[in-house]
Coordinates of C-alpha atoms in Angstrom, one line a residue:
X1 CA 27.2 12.4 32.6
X2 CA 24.2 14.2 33.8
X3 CA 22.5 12.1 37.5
X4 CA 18.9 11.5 37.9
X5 CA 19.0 14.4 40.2
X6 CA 20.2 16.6 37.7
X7 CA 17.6 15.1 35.1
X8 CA 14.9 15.9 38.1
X9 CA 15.8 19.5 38.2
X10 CA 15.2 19.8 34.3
X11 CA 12.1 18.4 34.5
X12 CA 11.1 20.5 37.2
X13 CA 12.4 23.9 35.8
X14 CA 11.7 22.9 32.4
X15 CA 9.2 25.2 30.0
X16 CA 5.4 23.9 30.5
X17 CA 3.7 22.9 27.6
X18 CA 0.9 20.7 26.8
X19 CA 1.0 17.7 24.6
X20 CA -0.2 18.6 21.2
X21 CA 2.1 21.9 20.9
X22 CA 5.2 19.8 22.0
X23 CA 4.1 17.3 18.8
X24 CA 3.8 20.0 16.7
X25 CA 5.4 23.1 17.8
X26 CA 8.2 21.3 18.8
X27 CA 9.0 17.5 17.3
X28 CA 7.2 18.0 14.2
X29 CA 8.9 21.4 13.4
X30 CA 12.2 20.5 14.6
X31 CA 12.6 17.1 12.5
X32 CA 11.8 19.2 9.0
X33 CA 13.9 22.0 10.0
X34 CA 17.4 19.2 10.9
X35 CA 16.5 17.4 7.8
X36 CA 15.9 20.2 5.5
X37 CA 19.5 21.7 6.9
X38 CA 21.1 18.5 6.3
X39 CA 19.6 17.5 2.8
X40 CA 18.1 14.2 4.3
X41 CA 16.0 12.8 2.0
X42 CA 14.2 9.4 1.7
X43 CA 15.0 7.4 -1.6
X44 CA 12.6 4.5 -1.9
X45 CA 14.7 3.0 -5.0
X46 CA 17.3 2.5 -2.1
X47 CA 15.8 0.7 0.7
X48 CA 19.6 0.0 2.0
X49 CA 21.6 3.0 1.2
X50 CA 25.3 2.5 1.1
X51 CA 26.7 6.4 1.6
X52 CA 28.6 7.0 5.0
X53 CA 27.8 11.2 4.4
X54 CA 24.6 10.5 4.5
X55 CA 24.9 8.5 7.7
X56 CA 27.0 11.3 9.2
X57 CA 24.5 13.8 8.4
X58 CA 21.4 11.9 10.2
X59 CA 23.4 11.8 13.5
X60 CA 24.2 15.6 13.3
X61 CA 20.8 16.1 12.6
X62 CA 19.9 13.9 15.7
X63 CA 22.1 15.5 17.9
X64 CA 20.4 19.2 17.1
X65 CA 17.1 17.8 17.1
X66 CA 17.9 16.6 20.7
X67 CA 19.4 19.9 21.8
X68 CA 16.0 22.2 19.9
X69 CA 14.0 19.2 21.2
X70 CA 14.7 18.1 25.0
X71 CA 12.2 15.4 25.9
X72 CA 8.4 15.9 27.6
X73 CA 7.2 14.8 31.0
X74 CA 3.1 14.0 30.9
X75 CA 3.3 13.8 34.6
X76 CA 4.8 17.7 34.5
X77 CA 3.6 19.1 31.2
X78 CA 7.3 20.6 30.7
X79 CA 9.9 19.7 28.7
X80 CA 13.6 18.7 30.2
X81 CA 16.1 20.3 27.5
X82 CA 19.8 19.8 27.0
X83 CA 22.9 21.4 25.4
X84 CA 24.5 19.7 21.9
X85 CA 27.8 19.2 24.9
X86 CA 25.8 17.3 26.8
X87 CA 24.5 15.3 24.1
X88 CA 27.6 14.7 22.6
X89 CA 30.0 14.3 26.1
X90 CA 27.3 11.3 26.7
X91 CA 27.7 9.6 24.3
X92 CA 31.9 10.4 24.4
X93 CA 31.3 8.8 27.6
X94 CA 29.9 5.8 26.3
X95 CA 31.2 2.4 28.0
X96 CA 31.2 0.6 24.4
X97 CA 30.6 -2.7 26.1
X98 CA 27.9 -4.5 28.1
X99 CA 28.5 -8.0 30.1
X100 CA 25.3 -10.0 30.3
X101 CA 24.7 -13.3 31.7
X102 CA 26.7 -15.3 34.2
X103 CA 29.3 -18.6 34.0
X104 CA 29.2 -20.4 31.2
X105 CA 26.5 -18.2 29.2
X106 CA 28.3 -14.8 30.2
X107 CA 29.1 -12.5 27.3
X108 CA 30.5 -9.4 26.5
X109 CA 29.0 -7.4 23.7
X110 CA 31.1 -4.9 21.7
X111 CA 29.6 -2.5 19.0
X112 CA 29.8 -2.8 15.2
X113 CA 30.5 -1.2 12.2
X114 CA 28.5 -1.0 8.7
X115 CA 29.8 -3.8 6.2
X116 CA 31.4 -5.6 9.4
X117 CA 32.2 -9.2 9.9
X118 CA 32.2 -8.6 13.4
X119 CA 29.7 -11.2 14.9
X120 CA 26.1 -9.0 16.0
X121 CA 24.9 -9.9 19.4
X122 CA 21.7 -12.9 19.2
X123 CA 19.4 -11.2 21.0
X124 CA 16.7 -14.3 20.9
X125 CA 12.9 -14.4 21.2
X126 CA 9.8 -12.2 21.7
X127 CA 8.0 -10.9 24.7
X128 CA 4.5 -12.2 22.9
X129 CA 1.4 -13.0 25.3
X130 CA 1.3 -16.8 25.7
X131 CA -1.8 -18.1 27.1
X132 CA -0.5 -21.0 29.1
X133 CA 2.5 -21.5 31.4
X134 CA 3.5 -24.7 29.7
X135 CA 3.9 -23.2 26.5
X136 CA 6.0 -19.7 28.4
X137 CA 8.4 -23.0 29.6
X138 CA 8.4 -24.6 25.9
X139 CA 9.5 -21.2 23.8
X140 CA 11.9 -20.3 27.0
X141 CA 13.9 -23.6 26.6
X142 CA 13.8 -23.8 23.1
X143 CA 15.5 -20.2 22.9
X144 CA 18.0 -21.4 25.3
X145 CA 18.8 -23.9 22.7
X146 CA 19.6 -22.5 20.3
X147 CA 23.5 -22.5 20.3
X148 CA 24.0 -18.3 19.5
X149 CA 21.8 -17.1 21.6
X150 CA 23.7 -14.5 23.9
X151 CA 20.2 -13.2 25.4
X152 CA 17.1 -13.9 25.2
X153 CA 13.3 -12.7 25.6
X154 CA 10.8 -14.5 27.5
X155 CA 7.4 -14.0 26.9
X156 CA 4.7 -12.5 28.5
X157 CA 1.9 -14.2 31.3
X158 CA -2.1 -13.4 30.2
X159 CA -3.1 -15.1 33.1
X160 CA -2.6 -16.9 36.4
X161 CA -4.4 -19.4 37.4
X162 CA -7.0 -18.7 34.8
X163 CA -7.7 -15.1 35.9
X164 CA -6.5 -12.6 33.0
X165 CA -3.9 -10.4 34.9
X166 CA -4.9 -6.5 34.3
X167 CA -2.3 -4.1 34.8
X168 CA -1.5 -2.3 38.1
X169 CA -3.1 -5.0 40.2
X170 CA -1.6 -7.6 42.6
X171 CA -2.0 -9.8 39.8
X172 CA 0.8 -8.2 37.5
X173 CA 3.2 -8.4 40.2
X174 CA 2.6 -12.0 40.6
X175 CA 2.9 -12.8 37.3
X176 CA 5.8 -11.0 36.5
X177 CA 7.6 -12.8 39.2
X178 CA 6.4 -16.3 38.0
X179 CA 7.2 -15.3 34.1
X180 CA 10.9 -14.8 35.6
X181 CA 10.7 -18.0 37.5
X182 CA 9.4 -19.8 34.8
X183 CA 11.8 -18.8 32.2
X184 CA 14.7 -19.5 34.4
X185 CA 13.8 -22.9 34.8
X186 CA 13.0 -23.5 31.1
X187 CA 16.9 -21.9 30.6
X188 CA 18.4 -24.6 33.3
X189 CA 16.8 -27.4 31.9
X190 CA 18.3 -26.6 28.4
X191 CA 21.9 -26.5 29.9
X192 CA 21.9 -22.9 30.0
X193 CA 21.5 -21.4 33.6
X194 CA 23.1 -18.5 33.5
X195 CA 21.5 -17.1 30.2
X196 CA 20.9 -13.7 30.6
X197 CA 17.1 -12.6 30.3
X198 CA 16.9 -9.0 28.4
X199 CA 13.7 -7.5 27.7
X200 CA 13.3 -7.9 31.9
X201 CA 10.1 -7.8 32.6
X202 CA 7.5 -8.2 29.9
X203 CA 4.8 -9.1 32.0
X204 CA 5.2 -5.8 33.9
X205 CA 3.0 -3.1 32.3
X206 CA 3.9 -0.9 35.1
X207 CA 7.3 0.5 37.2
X208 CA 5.9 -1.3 40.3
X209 CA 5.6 -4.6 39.2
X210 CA 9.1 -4.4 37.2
X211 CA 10.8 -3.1 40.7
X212 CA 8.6 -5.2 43.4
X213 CA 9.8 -8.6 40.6
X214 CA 13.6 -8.1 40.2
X215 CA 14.4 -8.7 43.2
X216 CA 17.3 -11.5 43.4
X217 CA 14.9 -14.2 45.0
X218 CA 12.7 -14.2 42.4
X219 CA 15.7 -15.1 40.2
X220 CA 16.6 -12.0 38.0
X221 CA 20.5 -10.8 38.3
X222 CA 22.0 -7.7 37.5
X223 CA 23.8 -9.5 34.4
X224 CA 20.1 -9.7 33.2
X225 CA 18.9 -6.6 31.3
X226 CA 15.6 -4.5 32.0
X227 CA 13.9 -2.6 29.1
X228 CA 13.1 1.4 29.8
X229 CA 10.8 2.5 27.5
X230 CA 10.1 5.8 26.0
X231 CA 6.6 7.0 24.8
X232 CA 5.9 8.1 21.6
X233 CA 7.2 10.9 20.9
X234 CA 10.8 11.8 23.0
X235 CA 8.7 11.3 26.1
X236 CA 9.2 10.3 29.6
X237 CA 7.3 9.9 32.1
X238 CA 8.5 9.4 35.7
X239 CA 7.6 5.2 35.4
X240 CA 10.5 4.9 33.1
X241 CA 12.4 7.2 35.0
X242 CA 11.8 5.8 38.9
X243 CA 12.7 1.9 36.6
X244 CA 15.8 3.6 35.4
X245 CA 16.7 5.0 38.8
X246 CA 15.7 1.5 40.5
X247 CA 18.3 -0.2 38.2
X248 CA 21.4 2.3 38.0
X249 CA 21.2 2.3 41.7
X250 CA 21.4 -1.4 41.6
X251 CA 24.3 -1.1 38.5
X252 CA 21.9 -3.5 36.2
X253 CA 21.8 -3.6 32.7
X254 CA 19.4 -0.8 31.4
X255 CA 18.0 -1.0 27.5
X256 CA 16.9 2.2 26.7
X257 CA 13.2 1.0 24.7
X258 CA 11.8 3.4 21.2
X259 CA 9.5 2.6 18.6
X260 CA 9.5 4.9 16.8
X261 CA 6.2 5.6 14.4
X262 CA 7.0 5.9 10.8
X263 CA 4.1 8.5 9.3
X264 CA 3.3 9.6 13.3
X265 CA 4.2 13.3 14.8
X266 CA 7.9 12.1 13.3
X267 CA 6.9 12.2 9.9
X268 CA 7.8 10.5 6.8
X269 CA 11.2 8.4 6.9
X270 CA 13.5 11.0 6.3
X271 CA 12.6 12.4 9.7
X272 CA 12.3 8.8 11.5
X273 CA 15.9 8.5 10.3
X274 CA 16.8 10.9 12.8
X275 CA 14.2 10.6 15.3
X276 CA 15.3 6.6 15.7
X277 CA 18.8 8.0 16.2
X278 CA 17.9 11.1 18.6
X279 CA 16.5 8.0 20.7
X280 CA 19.5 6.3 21.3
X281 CA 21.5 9.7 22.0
X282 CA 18.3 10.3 24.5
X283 CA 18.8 6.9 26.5
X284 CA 22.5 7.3 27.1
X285 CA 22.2 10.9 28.1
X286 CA 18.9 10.5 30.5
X287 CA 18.5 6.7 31.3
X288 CA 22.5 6.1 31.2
X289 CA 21.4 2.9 29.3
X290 CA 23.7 0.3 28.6
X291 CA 22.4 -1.0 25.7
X292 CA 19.0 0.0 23.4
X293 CA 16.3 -1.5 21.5
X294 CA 14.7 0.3 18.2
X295 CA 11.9 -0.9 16.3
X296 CA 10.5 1.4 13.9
X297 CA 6.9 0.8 12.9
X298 CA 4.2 1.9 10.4
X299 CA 1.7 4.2 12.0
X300 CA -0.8 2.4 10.5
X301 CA 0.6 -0.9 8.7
X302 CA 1.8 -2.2 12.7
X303 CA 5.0 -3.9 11.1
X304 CA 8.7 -2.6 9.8
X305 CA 9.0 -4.1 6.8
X306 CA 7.3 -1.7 4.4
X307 CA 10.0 0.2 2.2
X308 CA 9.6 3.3 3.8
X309 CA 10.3 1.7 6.8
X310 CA 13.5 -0.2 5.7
X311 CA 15.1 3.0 4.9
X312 CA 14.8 4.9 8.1
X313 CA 16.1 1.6 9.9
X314 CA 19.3 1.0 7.6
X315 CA 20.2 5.0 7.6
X316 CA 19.9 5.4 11.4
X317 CA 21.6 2.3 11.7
X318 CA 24.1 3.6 10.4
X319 CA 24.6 6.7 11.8
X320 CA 24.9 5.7 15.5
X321 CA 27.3 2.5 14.3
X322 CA 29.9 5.1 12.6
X323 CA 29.1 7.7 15.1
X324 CA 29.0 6.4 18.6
X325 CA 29.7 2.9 20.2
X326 CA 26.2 2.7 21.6
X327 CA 25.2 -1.2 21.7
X328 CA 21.5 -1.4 19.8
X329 CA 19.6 -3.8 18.9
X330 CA 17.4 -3.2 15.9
X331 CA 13.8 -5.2 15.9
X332 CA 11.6 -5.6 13.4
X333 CA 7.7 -6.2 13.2
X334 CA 6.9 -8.7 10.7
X335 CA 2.9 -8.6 9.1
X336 CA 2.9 -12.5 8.4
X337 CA 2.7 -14.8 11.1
X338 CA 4.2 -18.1 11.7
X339 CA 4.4 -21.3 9.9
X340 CA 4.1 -18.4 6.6
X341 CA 6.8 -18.1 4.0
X342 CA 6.5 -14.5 3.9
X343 CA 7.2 -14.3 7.7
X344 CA 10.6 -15.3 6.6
X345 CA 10.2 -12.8 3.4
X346 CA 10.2 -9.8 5.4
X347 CA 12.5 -11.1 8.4
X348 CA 15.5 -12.0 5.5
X349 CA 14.5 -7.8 4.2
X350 CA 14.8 -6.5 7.7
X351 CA 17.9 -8.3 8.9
X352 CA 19.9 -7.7 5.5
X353 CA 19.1 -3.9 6.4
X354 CA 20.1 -4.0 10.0
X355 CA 23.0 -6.1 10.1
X356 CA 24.8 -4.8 7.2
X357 CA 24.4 -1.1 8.8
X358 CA 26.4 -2.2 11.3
X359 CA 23.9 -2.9 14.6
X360 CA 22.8 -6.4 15.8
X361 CA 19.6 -7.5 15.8
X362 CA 16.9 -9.3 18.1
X363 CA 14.9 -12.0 16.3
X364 CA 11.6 -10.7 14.0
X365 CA 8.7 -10.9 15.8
X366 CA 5.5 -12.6 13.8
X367 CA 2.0 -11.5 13.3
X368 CA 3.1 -7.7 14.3
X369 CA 4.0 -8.9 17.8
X370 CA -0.2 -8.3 18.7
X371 CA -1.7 -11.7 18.8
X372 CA -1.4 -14.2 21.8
X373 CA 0.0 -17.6 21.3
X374 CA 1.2 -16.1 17.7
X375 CA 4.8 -17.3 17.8
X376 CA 7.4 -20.3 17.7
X377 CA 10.6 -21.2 17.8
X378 CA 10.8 -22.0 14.2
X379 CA 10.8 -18.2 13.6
X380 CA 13.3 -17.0 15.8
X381 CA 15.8 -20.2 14.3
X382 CA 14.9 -18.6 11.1
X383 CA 16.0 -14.8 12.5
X384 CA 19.2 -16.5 14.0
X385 CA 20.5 -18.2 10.8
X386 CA 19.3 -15.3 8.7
X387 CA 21.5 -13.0 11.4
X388 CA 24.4 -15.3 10.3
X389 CA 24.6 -15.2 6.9
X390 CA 24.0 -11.3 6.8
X391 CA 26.9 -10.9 9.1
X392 CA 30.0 -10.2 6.9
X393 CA 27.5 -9.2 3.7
X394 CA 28.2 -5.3 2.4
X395 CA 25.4 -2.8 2.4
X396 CA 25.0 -3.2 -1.7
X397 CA 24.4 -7.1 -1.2
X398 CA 21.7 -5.9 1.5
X399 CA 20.5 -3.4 -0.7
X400 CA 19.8 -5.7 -3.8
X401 CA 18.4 -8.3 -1.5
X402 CA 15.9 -6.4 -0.3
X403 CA 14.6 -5.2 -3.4
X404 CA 14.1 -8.6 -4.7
X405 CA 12.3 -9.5 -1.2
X406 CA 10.1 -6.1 -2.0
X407 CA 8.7 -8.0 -4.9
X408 CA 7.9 -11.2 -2.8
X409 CA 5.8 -9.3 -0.2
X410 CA 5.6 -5.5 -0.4
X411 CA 2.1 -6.2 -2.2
X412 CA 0.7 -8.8 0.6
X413 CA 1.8 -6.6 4.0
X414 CA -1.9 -5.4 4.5
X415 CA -3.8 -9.1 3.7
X416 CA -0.5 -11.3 5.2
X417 CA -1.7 -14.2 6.8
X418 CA -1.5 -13.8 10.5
X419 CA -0.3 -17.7 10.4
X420 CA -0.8 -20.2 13.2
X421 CA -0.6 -20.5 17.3
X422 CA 2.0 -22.1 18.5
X423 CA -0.7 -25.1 19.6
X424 CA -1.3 -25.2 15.7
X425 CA 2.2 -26.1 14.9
X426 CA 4.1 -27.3 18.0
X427 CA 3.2 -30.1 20.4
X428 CA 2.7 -28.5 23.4
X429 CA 3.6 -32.2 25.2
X430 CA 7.4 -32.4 23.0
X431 CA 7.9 -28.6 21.9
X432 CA 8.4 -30.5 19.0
X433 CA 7.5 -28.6 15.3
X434 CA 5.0 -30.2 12.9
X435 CA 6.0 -31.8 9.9
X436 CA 4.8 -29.5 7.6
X437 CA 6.2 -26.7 9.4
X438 CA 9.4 -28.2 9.3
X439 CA 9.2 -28.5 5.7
X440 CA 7.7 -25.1 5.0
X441 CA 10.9 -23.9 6.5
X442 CA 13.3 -26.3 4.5
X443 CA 12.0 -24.6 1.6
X444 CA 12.0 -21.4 2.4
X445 CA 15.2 -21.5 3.5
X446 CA 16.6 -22.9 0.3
X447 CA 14.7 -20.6 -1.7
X448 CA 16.7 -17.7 0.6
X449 CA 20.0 -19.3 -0.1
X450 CA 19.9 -19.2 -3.7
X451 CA 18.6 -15.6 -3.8
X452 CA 22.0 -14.9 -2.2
X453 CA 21.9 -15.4 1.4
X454 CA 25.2 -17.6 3.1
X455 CA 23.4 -19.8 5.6
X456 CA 25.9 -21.1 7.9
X457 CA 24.6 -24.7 7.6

């Protein structure tokens, strides 16, 4: 396994290139060349393919790509390359487990296989600007609440004390640390102290504020887990590296963050196929990340649930479950917002292509994760149960359920209702849902079970 030092010493004596020529020259050309040597190619009549050579293909296409490829440092203008070996003794080297969370509410999380009955990790909640403290606490506790949850999110603080926080100032720091302390209060009082927090911290916009607020005595613990994200695309810059440093030095829990752009420098979906793979090959080999999160997106559509975004996610999904035991969660961006039947439309397409390819899954975020206040519990209750039943279902059942969800939605992604606030449909004073919404979901949820989905309950 390659150190930060080592890492360093690549970036340093790395070739120097600028920006648009490592797009083009470099990520551009070397997805077409990897998929056009493979035979990958997208079939939108197959949203959830169910062919393991395929699969197998995508990651040895992802592991070239990483070797032609390397990754590019803005604060250097060269790019750090590595050997296929490397790439491959990485992930050989893989732990295949993480422990998160303490007493009680500590778990160990194992990977998966496509068409598995294996239970997927409940990776629970968003890390959505709220506007107000009070409602941070109410989404916090109610995640807690919810009896799978294994992890959760906690959102992000606009503001303290009134005064909008702007990033790299005093007021991120503080705000990060009270987002933490909030959250872990809101976790205690719903019985579940030792929770483990994972998308650590998402107030923090910047490497300082996520370092200066994980300290212990602001109440984050190693058993927590810290996202280290990667820029768009196979980029680092040396934030994400001094944040990865910071917590392998500490032995926390490192996610290795991409979102990868469908219809961006990657290309169409054929190429995001192996791009969202190469990602999770990059954070084990350069972050030595624990676990990951991927959530492709439309370049230009903001959410994951168009068809030619299904496809990328199933496919990659599948080739790191049969090829490595790499720990992912798979996140999608969903157009409609809450208290929307389509919200849970698209979520019920996206989970029955995740979970089936063998990954688990954090809980869809609403409204393409962009609007403040612009998210409830209701939705991520809805993700959980939907996780449920798709655990156990094969690849085909995934397949044909999200065609028929296609016809539902696929024509409404780019006028979907962004839905309500969370003031709209909660009582801030109880956390307690609205009536309506409640009922909304009753019938959703009903009309999602007889399309062919096992709820639990």
């Amino acid at each position: 396994m390659l150190n930060i030092v080592e890492i360093c010493r690549r970036i340093k004596t790395g070739p120097t290139m600028d920006a648009e020529s490592f797009d083009l020259d470099v990520v551009f050309a070397n997805l077409r060349t990897v998929c056009e040597k493979h035979n990958i190619v997208y079939d939108p009549n197959t949203p959830v393919p169910s062919d393991d050579d395929l699969a197998d293909r995508v990651f040895q296409a992802a592991v070239e790509f990483v070797e032609a490829t390397g990754f590019w440092c803005p604060d250097t203008h060269t790019v750090a390359q590595f050997t296929a070996d490397e790439v491959l003794a990485a992930v050989r080297d893989s732990r295949g487990r993480c422990v998160m969370g303490e007493g009680k509410d500590r778990y160990e999380w194992t990977p998966r296989r496509p068409d598995s009955d294996t239970p997927p990790w409940f990776h629970v909640g968003t890390g959505i600007f709220v506007s107000d403290e009070k409602i941070a606490f109410n989404l916090v506790k109610a995640y807690s609440g919810i009896r799978q949850a294994n992890s959760i999110s906690c959102p992000a603080i606009g503001a303290v004390d009134g005064e909008p926080v702007l990033s790299g100032t005093p007021l991120e720091i503080l705000a990060a640390i009270r987002g933490v302390q909030i959250s872990r209060n809101a976790s205690r009082e719903a019985g579940r102290p030792g929770l483990a927090i994972g998308n650590s911290i998402s107030t923090a916009g910047t490497s300082m504020a996520t370092i200066a607020a994980s300290v212990p005595q602001f109440g984050l613990r190693k058993s927590d887990g810290w996202l280290v994200g990667a820029l768009a695309e196979m980029k680092y810059n040396f934030a994400a590296l001094n944040k990865a440093t910071y917590l392998n030095s500490w032995g926390a829990n490192v996610c290795g963050e991409s979102g990868v752009l469908v219809g961006g420098y990657g290309g169409g979906p054929a190429a995001i196929a192996v791009l969202n793979t190469a990602y999770v090959l990059l954070g084990r080999l350069v972050l030595n990340a624990d676990y990951h999160l991927v959530f492709p997106v439309h370049v230009t559509r903001g959410c994951s649930t168009p068809r030619d975004c299904l496809w990328p996610t199933a496919v990659s999904c599948q080739a790191i479950s049969r090829n490595t035991r790499e720990l992912v969660w798979s996140l999608g961006y969903i157009a409609a917002g809450p208290m929307t039947k389509q919200f849970f439309y698209e979520s019920a397409a996206y989970i029955a292509a995740a979970i089936p390819s063998g990954l688990s899954a954090q809980t869809t975020h609403p409204a393409k994760a962009v609007l403040t206040d612009h998210v409830t519990p209701m939705e991520m209750r809805g993700a959980v149960e939907l996780i449920e039943a798709c655990t156990g279902m094969s690849r085909s059942q995934g397949n044909d359920l999200a065609l028929e969800l296609l016809t539902k939605y696929e024509d409404n992604i780019d006028t979907a209702s962004v839905g309500c606030r969370y003031q709209d449909c909660f009582d801030i004073a109880t956390g307690k849902p609205s009536a309506e919404y409640v009922n909304l979901y009753g019938e959703v949820k009903e009309e999602l079970r007889a399309m062919g989905f096992a709820y639990k309950s």
